[in-house]
């Protein structure tokens, strides 16, 4: 069978060059060497062990339990707030400090177990008492 002149067979050198370039291209696609795989495995095991180990120096301490007992002052809810009841509420709740929270007032979110929080509504009535 004869090929038309447009499909003439390639010279041997061209075929050899095509084969070599194909082999080079395929060898570039090979995966990591066994040594590289072993090193990656060792690194991943070390990272997993470090993540699983407790980090005592970076652990956040639990908030103190405190001595405040807001159940002793729940009777204040619904009463008009006045500065005169602060000392009595502090004593009754066995709190070390008292914080009055008014509507729209910015409030820090830290928990202090020895602090009594007294929330006051827009009408000046005590709406909630809690420790923290």
mmCIF file with all atom_site columns, C-alpha atoms in Angstrom:
data_model
loop_
_atom_site.group_PDB
_atom_site.id
_atom_site.type_symbol
_atom_site.label_atom_id
_atom_site.label_alt_id
_atom_site.label_comp_id
_atom_site.label_asym_id
_atom_site.label_entity_id
_atom_site.label_seq_id
_atom_site.pdbx_PDB_ins_code
_atom_site.Cartn_x
_atom_site.Cartn_y
_atom_site.Cartn_z
_atom_site.occupancy
_atom_site.B_iso_or_equiv
_atom_site.pdbx_formal_charge
_atom_site.auth_seq_id
_atom_site.auth_comp_id
_atom_site.auth_asym_id
_atom_site.auth_atom_id
_atom_site.pdbx_PDB_model_num
ATOM 1   C CA . UNK A 1 1   ? 0.000   0.000  0.000   1.00 0.00 ? 1   UNK A CA 1
ATOM 2   C CA . UNK A 1 2   ? 1.345   3.320  -0.956  1.00 0.00 ? 2   UNK A CA 1
ATOM 3   C CA . UNK A 1 3   ? 0.691   6.525  0.934   1.00 0.00 ? 3   UNK A CA 1
ATOM 4   C CA . UNK A 1 4   ? 0.001   9.742  -0.897  1.00 0.00 ? 4   UNK A CA 1
ATOM 5   C CA . UNK A 1 5   ? 2.886   12.151 -0.837  1.00 0.00 ? 5   UNK A CA 1
ATOM 6   C CA . UNK A 1 6   ? 1.241   14.237 1.894   1.00 0.00 ? 6   UNK A CA 1
ATOM 7   C CA . UNK A 1 7   ? 1.400   11.238 4.228   1.00 0.00 ? 7   UNK A CA 1
ATOM 8   C CA . UNK A 1 8   ? 4.955   10.257 3.521   1.00 0.00 ? 8   UNK A CA 1
ATOM 9   C CA . UNK A 1 9   ? 6.590   8.306  6.364   1.00 0.00 ? 9   UNK A CA 1
ATOM 10  C CA . UNK A 1 10  ? 8.686   10.378 8.752   1.00 0.00 ? 10  UNK A CA 1
ATOM 11  C CA . UNK A 1 11  ? 12.426  9.961  8.598   1.00 0.00 ? 11  UNK A CA 1
ATOM 12  C CA . UNK A 1 12  ? 13.949  7.766  11.310  1.00 0.00 ? 12  UNK A CA 1
ATOM 13  C CA . UNK A 1 13  ? 15.620  10.707 13.055  1.00 0.00 ? 13  UNK A CA 1
ATOM 14  C CA . UNK A 1 14  ? 12.318  12.505 13.412  1.00 0.00 ? 14  UNK A CA 1
ATOM 15  C CA . UNK A 1 15  ? 10.718  9.384  14.905  1.00 0.00 ? 15  UNK A CA 1
ATOM 16  C CA . UNK A 1 16  ? 13.621  8.979  17.315  1.00 0.00 ? 16  UNK A CA 1
ATOM 17  C CA . UNK A 1 17  ? 13.386  12.645 18.379  1.00 0.00 ? 17  UNK A CA 1
ATOM 18  C CA . UNK A 1 18  ? 9.628   12.310 18.939  1.00 0.00 ? 18  UNK A CA 1
ATOM 19  C CA . UNK A 1 19  ? 10.119  9.177  21.039  1.00 0.00 ? 19  UNK A CA 1
ATOM 20  C CA . UNK A 1 20  ? 12.835  10.757 23.181  1.00 0.00 ? 20  UNK A CA 1
ATOM 21  C CA . UNK A 1 21  ? 10.805  13.915 23.783  1.00 0.00 ? 21  UNK A CA 1
ATOM 22  C CA . UNK A 1 22  ? 7.763   11.799 24.718  1.00 0.00 ? 22  UNK A CA 1
ATOM 23  C CA . UNK A 1 23  ? 9.835   9.813  27.210  1.00 0.00 ? 23  UNK A CA 1
ATOM 24  C CA . UNK A 1 24  ? 11.239  12.997 28.727  1.00 0.00 ? 24  UNK A CA 1
ATOM 25  C CA . UNK A 1 25  ? 7.763   14.448 29.053  1.00 0.00 ? 25  UNK A CA 1
ATOM 26  C CA . UNK A 1 26  ? 6.477   11.303 30.751  1.00 0.00 ? 26  UNK A CA 1
ATOM 27  C CA . UNK A 1 27  ? 9.404   11.162 33.145  1.00 0.00 ? 27  UNK A CA 1
ATOM 28  C CA . UNK A 1 28  ? 8.638   14.724 34.246  1.00 0.00 ? 28  UNK A CA 1
ATOM 29  C CA . UNK A 1 29  ? 5.196   13.489 35.351  1.00 0.00 ? 29  UNK A CA 1
ATOM 30  C CA . UNK A 1 30  ? 6.561   10.909 37.770  1.00 0.00 ? 30  UNK A CA 1
ATOM 31  C CA . UNK A 1 31  ? 5.699   11.285 41.462  1.00 0.00 ? 31  UNK A CA 1
ATOM 32  C CA . UNK A 1 32  ? 7.993   12.061 44.368  1.00 0.00 ? 32  UNK A CA 1
ATOM 33  C CA . UNK A 1 33  ? 10.845  9.740  45.146  1.00 0.00 ? 33  UNK A CA 1
ATOM 34  C CA . UNK A 1 34  ? 10.479  7.275  48.028  1.00 0.00 ? 34  UNK A CA 1
ATOM 35  C CA . UNK A 1 35  ? 12.821  9.442  50.107  1.00 0.00 ? 35  UNK A CA 1
ATOM 36  C CA . UNK A 1 36  ? 10.617  12.493 49.541  1.00 0.00 ? 36  UNK A CA 1
ATOM 37  C CA . UNK A 1 37  ? 7.547   10.463 50.479  1.00 0.00 ? 37  UNK A CA 1
ATOM 38  C CA . UNK A 1 38  ? 9.212   9.230  53.685  1.00 0.00 ? 38  UNK A CA 1
ATOM 39  C CA . UNK A 1 39  ? 10.215  12.780 54.648  1.00 0.00 ? 39  UNK A CA 1
ATOM 40  C CA . UNK A 1 40  ? 6.666   14.051 54.033  1.00 0.00 ? 40  UNK A CA 1
ATOM 41  C CA . UNK A 1 41  ? 5.292   11.217 56.180  1.00 0.00 ? 41  UNK A CA 1
ATOM 42  C CA . UNK A 1 42  ? 7.675   12.051 59.038  1.00 0.00 ? 42  UNK A CA 1
ATOM 43  C CA . UNK A 1 43  ? 6.753   15.744 58.858  1.00 0.00 ? 43  UNK A CA 1
ATOM 44  C CA . UNK A 1 44  ? 3.013   15.017 58.885  1.00 0.00 ? 44  UNK A CA 1
ATOM 45  C CA . UNK A 1 45  ? 3.388   12.694 61.897  1.00 0.00 ? 45  UNK A CA 1
ATOM 46  C CA . UNK A 1 46  ? 5.335   15.380 63.769  1.00 0.00 ? 46  UNK A CA 1
ATOM 47  C CA . UNK A 1 47  ? 2.678   17.986 62.956  1.00 0.00 ? 47  UNK A CA 1
ATOM 48  C CA . UNK A 1 48  ? -0.111  15.660 64.107  1.00 0.00 ? 48  UNK A CA 1
ATOM 49  C CA . UNK A 1 49  ? 1.710   14.906 67.369  1.00 0.00 ? 49  UNK A CA 1
ATOM 50  C CA . UNK A 1 50  ? 2.294   18.611 68.011  1.00 0.00 ? 50  UNK A CA 1
ATOM 51  C CA . UNK A 1 51  ? -1.379  19.402 67.386  1.00 0.00 ? 51  UNK A CA 1
ATOM 52  C CA . UNK A 1 52  ? -2.545  16.618 69.702  1.00 0.00 ? 52  UNK A CA 1
ATOM 53  C CA . UNK A 1 53  ? -0.204  17.549 72.552  1.00 0.00 ? 53  UNK A CA 1
ATOM 54  C CA . UNK A 1 54  ? -1.697  19.874 75.178  1.00 0.00 ? 54  UNK A CA 1
ATOM 55  C CA . UNK A 1 55  ? -0.206  23.339 75.022  1.00 0.00 ? 55  UNK A CA 1
ATOM 56  C CA . UNK A 1 56  ? -0.151  24.347 78.679  1.00 0.00 ? 56  UNK A CA 1
ATOM 57  C CA . UNK A 1 57  ? 1.408   27.740 78.106  1.00 0.00 ? 57  UNK A CA 1
ATOM 58  C CA . UNK A 1 58  ? -1.197  28.794 75.532  1.00 0.00 ? 58  UNK A CA 1
ATOM 59  C CA . UNK A 1 59  ? -4.250  27.280 77.234  1.00 0.00 ? 59  UNK A CA 1
ATOM 60  C CA . UNK A 1 60  ? -6.869  29.722 78.440  1.00 0.00 ? 60  UNK A CA 1
ATOM 61  C CA . UNK A 1 61  ? -7.580  29.402 82.140  1.00 0.00 ? 61  UNK A CA 1
ATOM 62  C CA . UNK A 1 62  ? -11.163 28.828 83.215  1.00 0.00 ? 62  UNK A CA 1
ATOM 63  C CA . UNK A 1 63  ? -12.830 31.859 84.750  1.00 0.00 ? 63  UNK A CA 1
ATOM 64  C CA . UNK A 1 64  ? -12.877 31.926 88.517  1.00 0.00 ? 64  UNK A CA 1
ATOM 65  C CA . UNK A 1 65  ? -15.994 30.500 90.071  1.00 0.00 ? 65  UNK A CA 1
ATOM 66  C CA . UNK A 1 66  ? -16.239 33.330 92.545  1.00 0.00 ? 66  UNK A CA 1
ATOM 67  C CA . UNK A 1 67  ? -18.355 33.750 95.597  1.00 0.00 ? 67  UNK A CA 1
ATOM 68  C CA . UNK A 1 68  ? -21.230 35.767 94.099  1.00 0.00 ? 68  UNK A CA 1
ATOM 69  C CA . UNK A 1 69  ? -24.706 34.267 94.587  1.00 0.00 ? 69  UNK A CA 1
ATOM 70  C CA . UNK A 1 70  ? -27.309 36.183 92.564  1.00 0.00 ? 70  UNK A CA 1
ATOM 71  C CA . UNK A 1 71  ? -30.119 33.971 93.824  1.00 0.00 ? 71  UNK A CA 1
ATOM 72  C CA . UNK A 1 72  ? -29.970 35.897 97.095  1.00 0.00 ? 72  UNK A CA 1
ATOM 73  C CA . UNK A 1 73  ? -30.940 39.182 95.367  1.00 0.00 ? 73  UNK A CA 1
ATOM 74  C CA . UNK A 1 74  ? -33.533 38.022 92.801  1.00 0.00 ? 74  UNK A CA 1
ATOM 75  C CA . UNK A 1 75  ? -36.141 39.910 94.818  1.00 0.00 ? 75  UNK A CA 1
ATOM 76  C CA . UNK A 1 76  ? -34.716 43.160 93.423  1.00 0.00 ? 76  UNK A CA 1
ATOM 77  C CA . UNK A 1 77  ? -36.045 42.394 89.924  1.00 0.00 ? 77  UNK A CA 1
ATOM 78  C CA . UNK A 1 78  ? -38.925 44.756 89.133  1.00 0.00 ? 78  UNK A CA 1
ATOM 79  C CA . UNK A 1 79  ? -37.967 47.297 91.811  1.00 0.00 ? 79  UNK A CA 1
ATOM 80  C CA . UNK A 1 80  ? -36.834 50.845 90.984  1.00 0.00 ? 80  UNK A CA 1
ATOM 81  C CA . UNK A 1 81  ? -33.064 51.149 90.979  1.00 0.00 ? 81  UNK A CA 1
ATOM 82  C CA . UNK A 1 82  ? -31.345 53.563 93.375  1.00 0.00 ? 82  UNK A CA 1
ATOM 83  C CA . UNK A 1 83  ? -27.757 53.858 94.535  1.00 0.00 ? 83  UNK A CA 1
ATOM 84  C CA . UNK A 1 84  ? -28.780 53.060 98.102  1.00 0.00 ? 84  UNK A CA 1
ATOM 85  C CA . UNK A 1 85  ? -29.458 49.403 97.332  1.00 0.00 ? 85  UNK A CA 1
ATOM 86  C CA . UNK A 1 86  ? -25.973 48.757 95.862  1.00 0.00 ? 86  UNK A CA 1
ATOM 87  C CA . UNK A 1 87  ? -24.232 48.105 99.173  1.00 0.00 ? 87  UNK A CA 1
ATOM 88  C CA . UNK A 1 88  ? -27.044 45.888 100.452 1.00 0.00 ? 88  UNK A CA 1
ATOM 89  C CA . UNK A 1 89  ? -27.176 43.895 97.180  1.00 0.00 ? 89  UNK A CA 1
ATOM 90  C CA . UNK A 1 90  ? -23.393 43.486 97.245  1.00 0.00 ? 90  UNK A CA 1
ATOM 91  C CA . UNK A 1 91  ? -23.529 42.177 100.796 1.00 0.00 ? 91  UNK A CA 1
ATOM 92  C CA . UNK A 1 92  ? -26.539 39.905 100.204 1.00 0.00 ? 92  UNK A CA 1
ATOM 93  C CA . UNK A 1 93  ? -24.991 38.348 97.067  1.00 0.00 ? 93  UNK A CA 1
ATOM 94  C CA . UNK A 1 94  ? -21.577 38.061 98.766  1.00 0.00 ? 94  UNK A CA 1
ATOM 95  C CA . UNK A 1 95  ? -20.065 39.874 95.761  1.00 0.00 ? 95  UNK A CA 1
ATOM 96  C CA . UNK A 1 96  ? -16.761 41.741 95.759  1.00 0.00 ? 96  UNK A CA 1
ATOM 97  C CA . UNK A 1 97  ? -18.023 44.341 93.291  1.00 0.00 ? 97  UNK A CA 1
ATOM 98  C CA . UNK A 1 98  ? -21.265 45.504 91.668  1.00 0.00 ? 98  UNK A CA 1
ATOM 99  C CA . UNK A 1 99  ? -21.781 46.689 88.102  1.00 0.00 ? 99  UNK A CA 1
ATOM 100 C CA . UNK A 1 100 ? -24.910 48.535 86.980  1.00 0.00 ? 100 UNK A CA 1
ATOM 101 C CA . UNK A 1 101 ? -25.791 47.954 83.315  1.00 0.00 ? 101 UNK A CA 1
ATOM 102 C CA . UNK A 1 102 ? -28.033 50.530 81.651  1.00 0.00 ? 102 UNK A CA 1
ATOM 103 C CA . UNK A 1 103 ? -29.718 50.283 78.209  1.00 0.00 ? 103 UNK A CA 1
ATOM 104 C CA . UNK A 1 104 ? -27.355 51.003 75.295  1.00 0.00 ? 104 UNK A CA 1
ATOM 105 C CA . UNK A 1 105 ? -24.308 51.101 77.560  1.00 0.00 ? 105 UNK A CA 1
ATOM 106 C CA . UNK A 1 106 ? -21.186 49.373 76.190  1.00 0.00 ? 106 UNK A CA 1
ATOM 107 C CA . UNK A 1 107 ? -20.338 46.346 78.321  1.00 0.00 ? 107 UNK A CA 1
ATOM 108 C CA . UNK A 1 108 ? -17.159 44.303 78.513  1.00 0.00 ? 108 UNK A CA 1
ATOM 109 C CA . UNK A 1 109 ? -17.684 40.576 78.141  1.00 0.00 ? 109 UNK A CA 1
ATOM 110 C CA . UNK A 1 110 ? -15.159 39.185 80.627  1.00 0.00 ? 110 UNK A CA 1
ATOM 111 C CA . UNK A 1 111 ? -16.506 36.919 83.319  1.00 0.00 ? 111 UNK A CA 1
ATOM 112 C CA . UNK A 1 112 ? -15.708 37.891 86.904  1.00 0.00 ? 112 UNK A CA 1
ATOM 113 C CA . UNK A 1 113 ? -17.226 35.382 89.303  1.00 0.00 ? 113 UNK A CA 1
ATOM 114 C CA . UNK A 1 114 ? -17.117 37.774 92.248  1.00 0.00 ? 114 UNK A CA 1
ATOM 115 C CA . UNK A 1 115 ? -19.077 40.544 90.472  1.00 0.00 ? 115 UNK A CA 1
ATOM 116 C CA . UNK A 1 116 ? -22.815 41.173 90.691  1.00 0.00 ? 116 UNK A CA 1
ATOM 117 C CA . UNK A 1 117 ? -24.383 42.664 87.554  1.00 0.00 ? 117 UNK A CA 1
ATOM 118 C CA . UNK A 1 118 ? -27.581 44.660 88.001  1.00 0.00 ? 118 UNK A CA 1
ATOM 119 C CA . UNK A 1 119 ? -29.418 45.404 84.734  1.00 0.00 ? 119 UNK A CA 1
ATOM 120 C CA . UNK A 1 120 ? -31.701 48.429 84.654  1.00 0.00 ? 120 UNK A CA 1
ATOM 121 C CA . UNK A 1 121 ? -34.311 49.052 81.922  1.00 0.00 ? 121 UNK A CA 1
ATOM 122 C CA . UNK A 1 122 ? -35.354 52.350 80.272  1.00 0.00 ? 122 UNK A CA 1
ATOM 123 C CA . UNK A 1 123 ? -37.851 53.057 83.068  1.00 0.00 ? 123 UNK A CA 1
ATOM 124 C CA . UNK A 1 124 ? -35.199 52.711 85.781  1.00 0.00 ? 124 UNK A CA 1
ATOM 125 C CA . UNK A 1 125 ? -36.501 49.345 86.990  1.00 0.00 ? 125 UNK A CA 1
ATOM 126 C CA . UNK A 1 126 ? -34.172 46.439 87.724  1.00 0.00 ? 126 UNK A CA 1
ATOM 127 C CA . UNK A 1 127 ? -34.724 43.894 84.950  1.00 0.00 ? 127 UNK A CA 1
ATOM 128 C CA . UNK A 1 128 ? -32.101 41.281 85.870  1.00 0.00 ? 128 UNK A CA 1
ATOM 129 C CA . UNK A 1 129 ? -29.456 40.440 88.465  1.00 0.00 ? 129 UNK A CA 1
ATOM 130 C CA . UNK A 1 130 ? -26.679 37.935 87.767  1.00 0.00 ? 130 UNK A CA 1
ATOM 131 C CA . UNK A 1 131 ? -23.100 37.204 88.666  1.00 0.00 ? 131 UNK A CA 1
ATOM 132 C CA . UNK A 1 132 ? -20.233 37.516 86.241  1.00 0.00 ? 132 UNK A CA 1
#
